[in-house]
């Protein structure tokens, strides 16, 4: 049988009695980091669990265990995964922790095989068979790595992965873990499409005919009825046939009328300009050479030659202007002729439309029919677009209600599954049905988690442990990690049964624990059999020393 598990961790900085500590090997089921008999602190139990988190792609070991980084310095963690009978070798440095080295069996990095952290996490996601749930690997497992100094040890917030994580994200991550998100995703897509369609239409309403109120809608209906009756009356007035214009004819007629009006305005403009040019040509530039002698008689010293030069220049300018006037006149006359041609063509088109209706239909009657038809179409479009906007708005509401119903149904199913399983586990741990089990209530944007009528510390952490065990049994969650602080206030008999519960599990469970002498002999033996790392003071700490002791001076 093939297993999916973390198989080994090693680090050159791990020490025991001044010598390198060998590789730490793991197995399926329970793996225990055991502390000293007296509950000794600061020997590396939580630190080692943080290193496990580091191996599983976390970064808290770098960002939150600053005392380790300061006192140990840069170091690399080497580790082996076994996936379906095959070993995979990696190393990750505290210096370049955004990259993971793919290694040979001697932990020598393979050239060109370095993985980015994101790529490594995708690899784990697929190997742990979590890639079909719509979760990232850290989103799936991170909230179940409960180690001191992480944001996951709040006994009232079992779904919290990071500080200030929105309640909705926590709840939806649980839904995905239970593989209950696909139906919700379909509804979410339909809901988003309905919102998008309504928004697009609403924005377009600025540029299309549409009424703004139900009152205006009703007024339009009344006006539409009046216009329908007016059209019928016009048809009755027509002596020799039915007066009917389809929308194409109607639009064409109205365009022709507009074009004729614009052409006439343009023609009037050209005629006015032509009249001005003709007036300027008649005025011309007069010469005064015959009066020069009179000028000398009154002004004997005047420079006649200079005056004649100026007069010659004016004459040349006049000739130039005459040429420009002629060019402009020719251009205007051509434009006027073109306008006349176009107007004649359009007038013929109007006559053709009239002939298609009936030979005796009067132009005024045809124009009146066109005006009424245009107004009627406009009012009908306004109401039609109002109906469409209401339809889209109603569809948006319907899709939101359908989404809410789907989310609530899936939440109830997950909630019932968890509460049923936690009640079953609680009865085994408490050896009685009399004690309240932990209870979770899920809502779309948040949740509550508590043991009703018992808010004690030990009971609350027991509830957190049972919640994780329930998720481990009900989902594809591959493992969880529990630090010793979760067990500190749980009464002994219940602690014994929790360890026995762990022992029965085939998926990997990693815990740290100390002061086991008060536990039952059977549970003590379980712990000793499942211990993969034992830590003590006096050179047997994780890194072979404790840096919280003051130096003797």
Coordinates of C-alpha atoms in Angstrom, one line a residue:
X1 CA 0.0 0.0 0.0
X2 CA 1.3 3.4 -1.0
X3 CA 1.3 6.3 1.5
X4 CA 1.4 10.0 1.1
X5 CA 3.6 11.4 3.9
X6 CA 6.5 13.5 5.1
X7 CA 9.2 10.9 5.6
X8 CA 12.2 12.7 7.0
X9 CA 13.7 16.1 8.2
X10 CA 17.4 16.9 8.9
X11 CA 19.4 20.0 9.5
X12 CA 23.1 20.4 10.1
X13 CA 22.3 22.8 13.0
X14 CA 20.3 20.2 14.9
X15 CA 22.6 19.1 17.8
X16 CA 22.6 16.7 20.7
X17 CA 25.4 16.7 23.4
X18 CA 27.6 18.7 21.1
X19 CA 27.2 16.4 18.1
X20 CA 25.1 16.5 15.0
X21 CA 21.7 15.1 15.5
X22 CA 20.8 12.5 12.9
X23 CA 17.9 12.6 10.5
X24 CA 14.4 12.7 12.1
X25 CA 12.2 10.1 10.5
X26 CA 8.4 10.1 10.4
X27 CA 5.8 7.5 9.9
X28 CA 2.1 7.3 9.1
X29 CA -0.2 8.1 12.0
X30 CA 1.0 9.8 15.2
X31 CA 4.4 11.5 15.4
X32 CA 5.4 12.9 18.8
X33 CA 8.0 15.5 19.8
X34 CA 8.5 14.7 23.5
X35 CA 9.7 17.3 26.0
X36 CA 11.2 16.8 29.5
X37 CA 9.4 15.3 32.5
X38 CA 9.2 18.6 34.3
X39 CA 7.6 20.4 31.4
X40 CA 10.8 22.2 30.4
X41 CA 10.4 25.2 28.2
X42 CA 12.6 26.7 25.5
X43 CA 14.1 23.5 24.3
X44 CA 12.7 23.6 20.8
X45 CA 9.4 21.7 20.7
X46 CA 7.4 24.6 19.2
X47 CA 10.4 25.5 17.1
X48 CA 10.5 22.1 15.5
X49 CA 6.8 22.3 14.7
X50 CA 7.5 25.6 13.1
X51 CA 10.1 23.9 11.0
X52 CA 7.4 21.4 10.0
X53 CA 5.3 24.3 8.9
X54 CA 8.4 25.6 7.0
X55 CA 8.7 22.3 5.2
X56 CA 5.0 22.5 4.3
X57 CA 5.6 25.9 2.6
X58 CA 5.0 28.3 5.5
X59 CA 7.1 31.4 6.3
X60 CA 6.3 31.9 10.0
X61 CA 9.6 30.2 10.9
X62 CA 11.4 33.0 9.3
X63 CA 9.2 35.9 10.3
X64 CA 8.1 34.9 13.8
X65 CA 10.9 32.8 15.2
X66 CA 13.3 35.7 15.2
X67 CA 15.3 34.4 18.2
X68 CA 16.2 31.2 16.3
X69 CA 17.2 33.2 13.2
X70 CA 19.4 35.5 15.4
X71 CA 21.1 32.7 17.5
X72 CA 21.4 29.9 14.9
X73 CA 22.0 32.1 11.8
X74 CA 21.3 31.0 8.3
X75 CA 20.7 27.3 7.9
X76 CA 19.1 24.9 5.5
X77 CA 16.4 22.3 6.3
X78 CA 16.5 19.1 4.3
X79 CA 13.5 16.8 3.9
X80 CA 12.0 13.8 2.1
X81 CA 8.4 13.3 1.0
X82 CA 7.1 9.9 -0.1
X83 CA 4.3 10.1 -2.6
X84 CA 2.9 6.8 -4.0
X85 CA 6.0 4.8 -3.2
X86 CA 8.5 7.4 -4.6
X87 CA 10.8 9.5 -2.6
X88 CA 11.2 13.3 -3.3
X89 CA 14.3 15.1 -1.9
X90 CA 14.3 18.8 -1.1
X91 CA 16.1 21.5 0.8
X92 CA 15.0 25.0 1.9
X93 CA 17.3 27.7 3.2
X94 CA 16.3 30.4 5.7
X95 CA 18.3 32.8 3.5
X96 CA 16.6 32.1 0.2
X97 CA 13.3 30.8 1.6
X98 CA 11.3 31.9 -1.5
X99 CA 12.9 29.1 -3.4
X100 CA 13.1 25.3 -2.7
X101 CA 15.9 23.1 -4.0
X102 CA 15.1 19.8 -5.7
X103 CA 17.9 17.5 -4.7
X104 CA 19.3 14.1 -5.3
X105 CA 19.3 11.5 -2.5
X106 CA 22.4 13.0 -1.0
X107 CA 20.6 16.4 -0.9
X108 CA 22.8 17.9 -3.5
X109 CA 20.7 20.5 -5.4
X110 CA 19.9 19.4 -9.0
X111 CA 21.0 21.9 -11.6
X112 CA 18.1 23.8 -13.1
X113 CA 15.6 22.1 -10.8
X114 CA 15.0 24.8 -8.2
X115 CA 11.3 25.5 -7.6
X116 CA 9.8 28.8 -6.6
X117 CA 7.7 28.6 -3.4
X118 CA 4.5 28.9 -5.4
X119 CA 5.5 26.1 -7.8
X120 CA 6.5 24.0 -4.8
X121 CA 3.1 24.6 -3.1
X122 CA 1.3 23.6 -6.3
X123 CA 3.4 20.4 -6.3
X124 CA 2.3 19.6 -2.8
X125 CA -1.3 20.5 -3.6
X126 CA -1.4 17.9 -6.4
X127 CA 0.6 15.2 -4.6
X128 CA -1.8 15.4 -1.6
X129 CA -4.8 15.2 -3.9
X130 CA -6.1 18.6 -3.0
X131 CA -5.9 20.2 -6.4
X132 CA -9.6 19.6 -7.4
X133 CA -11.0 21.6 -4.4
X134 CA -10.3 25.2 -5.6
X135 CA -7.9 25.7 -2.7
X136 CA -4.3 26.7 -2.5
X137 CA -2.2 24.2 -0.4
X138 CA -1.6 26.7 2.4
X139 CA -5.3 27.6 2.4
X140 CA -6.1 23.9 2.8
X141 CA -3.6 22.9 5.5
X142 CA -2.3 26.2 7.1
X143 CA -5.3 26.7 9.4
X144 CA -4.7 23.2 10.9
X145 CA -1.1 23.8 11.8
X146 CA -1.6 25.0 15.4
X147 CA 1.7 26.1 16.8
X148 CA 2.4 28.7 19.4
X149 CA 3.1 32.1 17.9
X150 CA 0.9 31.3 14.8
X151 CA -2.6 32.8 14.4
X152 CA -4.2 29.4 14.4
X153 CA -4.3 28.6 18.1
X154 CA -7.4 30.7 18.9
X155 CA -9.8 28.1 20.4
X156 CA -12.8 30.2 19.4
X157 CA -11.7 30.6 15.8
X158 CA -10.7 27.2 14.5
X159 CA -10.9 28.2 10.8
X160 CA -8.6 31.2 11.1
X161 CA -5.4 30.9 9.1
X162 CA -3.9 34.4 9.4
X163 CA -4.7 37.5 11.5
X164 CA -7.7 39.5 10.4
X165 CA -8.8 36.9 7.9
X166 CA -12.3 37.7 6.8
X167 CA -15.0 35.3 8.2
X168 CA -16.3 34.6 4.7
X169 CA -12.9 33.5 3.5
X170 CA -12.6 31.1 6.5
X171 CA -16.1 29.6 5.9
X172 CA -15.6 29.2 2.1
X173 CA -12.2 27.5 2.7
X174 CA -14.0 25.0 4.9
X175 CA -16.7 24.5 2.2
X176 CA -13.9 23.9 -0.4
X177 CA -12.2 21.4 1.9
X178 CA -15.4 19.5 2.2
X179 CA -15.7 19.6 -1.6
X180 CA -19.0 21.6 -1.4
X181 CA -17.9 24.6 -3.5
X182 CA -18.6 23.5 -7.1
X183 CA -22.3 24.0 -6.9
X184 CA -21.7 27.3 -5.2
X185 CA -19.2 28.4 -7.8
X186 CA -21.8 27.7 -10.6
X187 CA -24.3 29.9 -8.8
X188 CA -21.6 32.6 -8.1
X189 CA -20.8 32.7 -11.9
X190 CA -24.5 33.0 -12.8
X191 CA -24.9 35.7 -10.1
X192 CA -21.9 37.7 -11.4
X193 CA -23.2 37.4 -15.0
X194 CA -26.6 38.6 -13.9
X195 CA -25.1 41.6 -12.1
X196 CA -22.8 42.4 -15.0
X197 CA -25.7 42.3 -17.5
X198 CA -27.8 44.6 -15.3
X199 CA -24.9 47.0 -14.9
X200 CA -24.1 47.1 -18.6
X201 CA -27.8 47.8 -19.5
X202 CA -28.1 50.4 -16.7
X203 CA -25.0 52.2 -18.1
X204 CA -26.4 52.0 -21.6
X205 CA -29.6 53.5 -20.4
X206 CA -27.9 56.9 -20.7
X207 CA -27.8 56.5 -24.4
X208 CA -31.0 54.6 -25.3
X209 CA -34.7 55.6 -25.0
X210 CA -36.1 54.4 -21.7
X211 CA -38.6 55.7 -19.2
X212 CA -37.4 56.4 -15.7
X213 CA -40.5 55.5 -13.7
X214 CA -43.6 53.3 -13.7
X215 CA -45.7 56.5 -13.9
X216 CA -44.0 57.5 -17.1
X217 CA -44.4 53.9 -18.4
X218 CA -48.2 54.1 -17.9
X219 CA -48.3 57.6 -19.6
X220 CA -46.5 56.1 -22.5
X221 CA -49.0 53.3 -22.8
X222 CA -51.8 55.8 -22.9
X223 CA -50.0 57.8 -25.6
X224 CA -49.3 54.7 -27.6
X225 CA -53.0 53.8 -27.7
X226 CA -53.8 57.4 -28.8
X227 CA -51.1 57.2 -31.6
X228 CA -52.4 53.8 -32.7
X229 CA -55.8 55.3 -33.1
X230 CA -54.4 58.3 -35.0
X231 CA -52.7 55.9 -37.5
X232 CA -56.0 54.1 -38.0
X233 CA -57.8 57.4 -38.7
X234 CA -55.1 58.4 -41.3
X235 CA -55.6 55.1 -43.0
X236 CA -59.3 55.7 -43.2
X237 CA -58.6 59.2 -44.7
X238 CA -56.7 57.6 -47.5
X239 CA -59.3 57.1 -50.3
X240 CA -57.7 54.4 -52.5
X241 CA -55.7 52.0 -50.3
X242 CA -54.1 51.4 -47.1
X243 CA -51.5 53.8 -45.8
X244 CA -48.8 51.8 -44.2
X245 CA -45.1 52.5 -43.9
X246 CA -42.7 49.9 -42.6
X247 CA -39.9 50.9 -40.3
X248 CA -37.4 51.0 -43.2
X249 CA -39.5 53.2 -45.3
X250 CA -40.3 55.4 -42.3
X251 CA -36.7 55.9 -41.5
X252 CA -35.8 56.5 -45.1
X253 CA -38.5 59.2 -45.5
X254 CA -37.5 61.0 -42.3
X255 CA -33.8 60.9 -43.4
X256 CA -34.7 62.3 -46.8
X257 CA -36.6 65.2 -45.2
X258 CA -33.7 66.0 -43.0
X259 CA -31.2 65.8 -45.9
X260 CA -33.4 68.1 -48.0
X261 CA -33.5 70.6 -45.2
X262 CA -29.7 70.6 -44.7
X263 CA -29.1 70.8 -48.4
X264 CA -31.4 73.9 -48.7
X265 CA -29.5 75.6 -45.8
X266 CA -26.2 74.9 -47.4
X267 CA -27.5 76.2 -50.8
X268 CA -28.6 79.5 -49.1
X269 CA -25.1 79.8 -47.6
X270 CA -23.5 79.4 -51.0
X271 CA -25.9 81.9 -52.6
X272 CA -25.1 84.5 -50.0
X273 CA -21.4 84.1 -50.5
X274 CA -21.8 84.3 -54.3
X275 CA -23.7 87.6 -53.9
X276 CA -20.9 89.1 -51.8
X277 CA -18.3 88.2 -54.4
X278 CA -20.3 89.7 -57.2
X279 CA -20.6 93.0 -55.2
X280 CA -16.9 93.1 -54.6
X281 CA -16.2 92.6 -58.3
X282 CA -18.4 95.6 -59.3
X283 CA -16.6 97.9 -56.8
X284 CA -13.1 97.0 -58.0
X285 CA -10.1 99.4 -57.5
X286 CA -10.2 102.8 -59.1
X287 CA -7.2 104.6 -60.5
X288 CA -6.6 108.3 -60.2
X289 CA -3.9 109.0 -62.8
X290 CA -6.0 111.7 -64.6
X291 CA -6.0 113.7 -61.4
X292 CA -2.2 113.8 -60.9
X293 CA -1.8 117.2 -62.6
X294 CA -4.3 118.7 -60.3
X295 CA -2.4 117.2 -57.4
X296 CA 0.9 118.9 -58.6
X297 CA -0.8 122.2 -58.9
X298 CA -1.7 122.1 -55.2
X299 CA 1.4 120.2 -54.1
X300 CA 4.3 121.1 -56.4
X301 CA 6.8 119.0 -54.4
X302 CA 4.8 115.7 -54.4
X303 CA 6.6 112.6 -55.7
X304 CA 4.3 111.6 -58.6
X305 CA 6.6 108.6 -59.5
X306 CA 6.2 107.1 -56.0
X307 CA 2.4 107.5 -56.2
X308 CA 2.3 105.8 -59.6
X309 CA 4.3 102.9 -58.2
X310 CA 1.8 102.5 -55.4
X311 CA -1.1 102.7 -57.9
X312 CA 0.6 100.0 -60.1
X313 CA 0.9 97.7 -57.1
X314 CA -2.8 98.2 -56.3
X315 CA -3.6 97.3 -59.9
X316 CA -1.7 94.1 -59.6
X317 CA -3.5 93.2 -56.4
X318 CA -6.8 93.9 -58.1
X319 CA -5.9 91.5 -60.9
X320 CA -5.0 88.8 -58.4
X321 CA -8.2 89.3 -56.5
X322 CA -10.2 89.1 -59.7
X323 CA -8.6 85.7 -60.4
X324 CA -9.4 84.5 -56.8
X325 CA -13.0 85.9 -57.1
X326 CA -13.4 83.9 -60.4
X327 CA -12.2 80.7 -58.8
X328 CA -14.4 81.1 -55.8
X329 CA -17.4 81.9 -58.0
X330 CA -16.8 78.8 -60.1
X331 CA -16.5 76.6 -57.0
X332 CA -19.7 78.1 -55.5
X333 CA -21.7 77.7 -58.7
X334 CA -20.6 74.1 -59.0
X335 CA -21.6 73.4 -55.4
X336 CA -25.0 75.0 -56.0
X337 CA -25.5 72.9 -59.1
X338 CA -24.5 69.8 -57.2
X339 CA -27.0 70.6 -54.4
X340 CA -29.8 71.1 -56.9
X341 CA -29.0 67.7 -58.4
X342 CA -29.0 66.0 -55.0
X343 CA -32.2 67.7 -54.0
X344 CA -33.9 66.6 -57.2
X345 CA -32.8 63.0 -56.6
X346 CA -34.2 63.1 -53.0
X347 CA -37.5 64.7 -54.1
X348 CA -37.8 61.8 -56.6
X349 CA -37.2 59.3 -53.8
X350 CA -40.0 60.9 -51.8
X351 CA -42.4 60.6 -54.8
X352 CA -41.4 57.0 -55.2
X353 CA -42.3 56.2 -51.6
X354 CA -45.6 58.0 -52.1
X355 CA -46.4 56.0 -55.2
X356 CA -45.7 52.7 -53.4
X357 CA -48.4 53.7 -50.9
X358 CA -51.1 54.9 -53.3
X359 CA -51.2 57.3 -56.2
X360 CA -53.5 59.7 -54.4
X361 CA -51.8 59.9 -51.0
X362 CA -51.0 63.5 -50.2
X363 CA -47.5 64.4 -49.1
X364 CA -48.8 66.1 -46.0
X365 CA -50.7 63.0 -45.1
X366 CA -47.6 60.9 -45.7
X367 CA -45.5 63.2 -43.5
X368 CA -48.1 63.2 -40.7
X369 CA -48.1 59.4 -40.8
X370 CA -44.3 59.3 -40.6
X371 CA -44.3 61.7 -37.7
X372 CA -46.8 59.6 -35.7
X373 CA -45.0 56.4 -36.6
X374 CA -41.7 57.8 -35.4
X375 CA -43.2 58.9 -32.1
X376 CA -44.9 55.6 -31.6
X377 CA -41.7 53.7 -32.2
X378 CA -39.9 55.9 -29.7
X379 CA -42.5 55.4 -27.0
X380 CA -42.6 51.6 -27.6
X381 CA -38.8 51.4 -27.4
X382 CA -38.8 53.4 -24.1
X383 CA -41.3 51.0 -22.6
X384 CA -39.6 47.9 -24.1
X385 CA -36.2 49.0 -22.6
X386 CA -37.9 49.7 -19.3
X387 CA -39.3 46.1 -19.3
X388 CA -35.9 44.7 -20.2
X389 CA -34.2 46.6 -17.4
X390 CA -36.8 45.3 -14.9
X391 CA -36.3 41.8 -16.3
X392 CA -32.5 42.0 -15.8
X393 CA -33.0 43.4 -12.3
X394 CA -35.4 40.6 -11.4
X395 CA -33.0 38.1 -12.8
X396 CA -30.2 39.6 -10.7
X397 CA -32.4 39.3 -7.6
X398 CA -33.3 35.7 -8.5
X399 CA -29.7 34.7 -9.0
X400 CA -28.7 36.2 -5.7
X401 CA -31.5 34.3 -3.9
X402 CA -30.5 31.1 -5.7
X403 CA -26.9 31.6 -4.7
X404 CA -27.9 32.3 -1.0
X405 CA -30.0 29.2 -1.0
X406 CA -27.2 27.1 -2.4
X407 CA -24.7 28.4 0.1
X408 CA -27.0 27.9 3.0
X409 CA -27.8 24.4 1.9
X410 CA -24.1 23.5 1.6
X411 CA -23.3 25.2 4.9
X412 CA -26.0 23.3 6.7
X413 CA -24.7 20.0 5.3
X414 CA -21.1 20.7 6.3
X415 CA -22.3 22.0 9.7
X416 CA -24.4 18.9 10.4
X417 CA -21.6 16.6 9.3
X418 CA -19.1 18.3 11.6
X419 CA -21.4 18.6 14.6
X420 CA -22.4 14.9 14.3
X421 CA -18.8 13.8 14.0
X422 CA -17.6 16.0 16.9
X423 CA -20.4 14.7 19.1
X424 CA -19.3 11.1 18.3
X425 CA -15.7 12.0 19.1
X426 CA -16.7 13.9 22.2
X427 CA -18.6 10.9 23.6
X428 CA -15.4 8.7 23.1
X429 CA -13.1 11.2 24.7
X430 CA -15.4 12.0 27.6
X431 CA -16.7 8.4 27.9
X432 CA -20.2 9.8 28.3
X433 CA -23.1 11.4 26.4
X434 CA -23.8 13.8 29.3
X435 CA -21.1 16.3 28.3
X436 CA -21.7 18.9 25.7
X437 CA -19.7 18.5 22.5
X438 CA -18.2 21.4 20.6
X439 CA -20.6 23.0 18.2
X440 CA -20.1 25.0 15.1
X441 CA -22.7 27.3 13.4
X442 CA -21.8 28.3 9.9
X443 CA -23.1 31.4 8.1
X444 CA -22.1 32.8 4.7
X445 CA -20.0 35.6 6.2
X446 CA -18.8 34.0 9.5
X447 CA -19.3 31.4 12.1
X448 CA -19.4 30.7 15.8
X449 CA -17.6 27.8 17.6
X450 CA -18.1 26.9 21.2
X451 CA -19.0 24.3 23.7
X452 CA -22.4 25.4 25.0
X453 CA -22.5 26.1 28.8
X454 CA -18.8 25.4 29.2
X455 CA -16.2 28.1 28.3
X456 CA -13.4 26.6 30.3
X457 CA -9.9 26.7 28.8
X458 CA -9.5 22.9 28.8
X459 CA -12.9 22.3 27.3
X460 CA -12.3 24.9 24.6
X461 CA -9.0 23.4 23.5
X462 CA -10.6 19.9 23.6
X463 CA -13.2 21.3 21.2
X464 CA -10.4 22.6 18.9
X465 CA -8.7 19.2 18.9
X466 CA -12.0 17.4 18.1
X467 CA -12.8 19.9 15.3
X468 CA -9.4 19.1 13.6
X469 CA -9.9 15.3 14.1
X470 CA -13.4 15.6 12.6
X471 CA -12.0 17.5 9.5
X472 CA -9.2 14.9 9.2
X473 CA -11.8 12.1 9.1
X474 CA -14.4 13.8 6.9
X475 CA -12.2 15.4 4.3
X476 CA -9.0 15.1 2.3
X477 CA -7.1 17.1 4.9
X478 CA -3.8 15.1 4.9
X479 CA -2.4 16.0 8.4
X480 CA -2.6 18.4 11.3
X481 CA 0.0 19.7 13.8
X482 CA -0.8 20.3 17.5
X483 CA 1.5 22.1 19.9
X484 CA 1.7 21.2 23.6
X485 CA -0.2 24.3 24.7
X486 CA -3.5 22.7 23.4
X487 CA -3.2 19.9 25.9
X488 CA -2.1 21.8 29.0
X489 CA -5.5 22.4 30.6
X490 CA -7.3 19.3 29.5
X491 CA -8.1 16.9 32.3
X492 CA -6.0 13.7 32.4
X493 CA -8.6 11.1 31.4
X494 CA -9.7 13.1 28.4
X495 CA -6.0 13.7 27.4
X496 CA -5.4 10.0 27.6
X497 CA -8.3 9.3 25.2
X498 CA -7.2 12.0 22.8
X499 CA -3.8 10.4 22.5
X500 CA -5.5 7.0 21.9
X501 CA -7.7 8.7 19.3
X502 CA -4.5 10.0 17.6
X503 CA -3.0 6.6 17.7
X504 CA -5.8 5.0 15.7
X505 CA -5.4 7.5 12.9
X506 CA -3.6 6.5 9.7
X507 CA -3.1 10.0 8.3
X508 CA 0.0 11.8 9.7
X509 CA -0.5 13.7 13.0
X510 CA 2.4 15.8 14.5
X511 CA 2.2 16.8 18.2
X512 CA 4.5 18.1 20.9
X513 CA 3.9 17.1 24.5
X514 CA 5.6 16.9 27.8
X515 CA 5.0 15.9 31.4
X516 CA 3.5 12.6 30.5
X517 CA 4.2 10.8 33.8
X518 CA 0.7 11.5 35.0
X519 CA -0.9 9.9 31.9
X520 CA -1.9 6.2 31.9
X521 CA 0.8 3.6 31.4
X522 CA -0.9 2.6 28.2
X523 CA -0.8 6.1 26.8
X524 CA 2.8 6.7 28.0
X525 CA 3.7 3.6 26.0
X526 CA 1.9 4.9 23.0
X527 CA 3.8 8.2 23.2
X528 CA 7.2 6.5 23.7
X529 CA 6.5 4.2 20.7
X530 CA 5.5 7.2 18.5
X531 CA 8.2 9.6 19.6
X532 CA 10.3 10.8 16.7
X533 CA 12.2 13.5 18.6
X534 CA 13.0 13.8 22.3
X535 CA 14.2 17.1 23.7
X536 CA 15.7 18.1 27.1
X537 CA 17.8 20.8 28.7
X538 CA 21.5 20.3 29.1
X539 CA 22.7 19.9 25.5
X540 CA 19.7 17.9 24.3
X541 CA 17.7 21.0 23.0
X542 CA 16.9 21.0 19.3
X543 CA 19.9 23.0 18.4
X544 CA 22.0 21.6 21.3
X545 CA 21.8 24.7 23.5
X546 CA 19.4 27.1 25.0
X547 CA 20.0 30.8 24.5
X548 CA 17.6 32.1 27.1
X549 CA 20.0 31.4 29.9
X550 CA 22.1 34.3 31.1
X551 CA 25.9 33.8 30.9
X552 CA 27.8 33.7 34.2
X553 CA 29.9 36.8 34.8

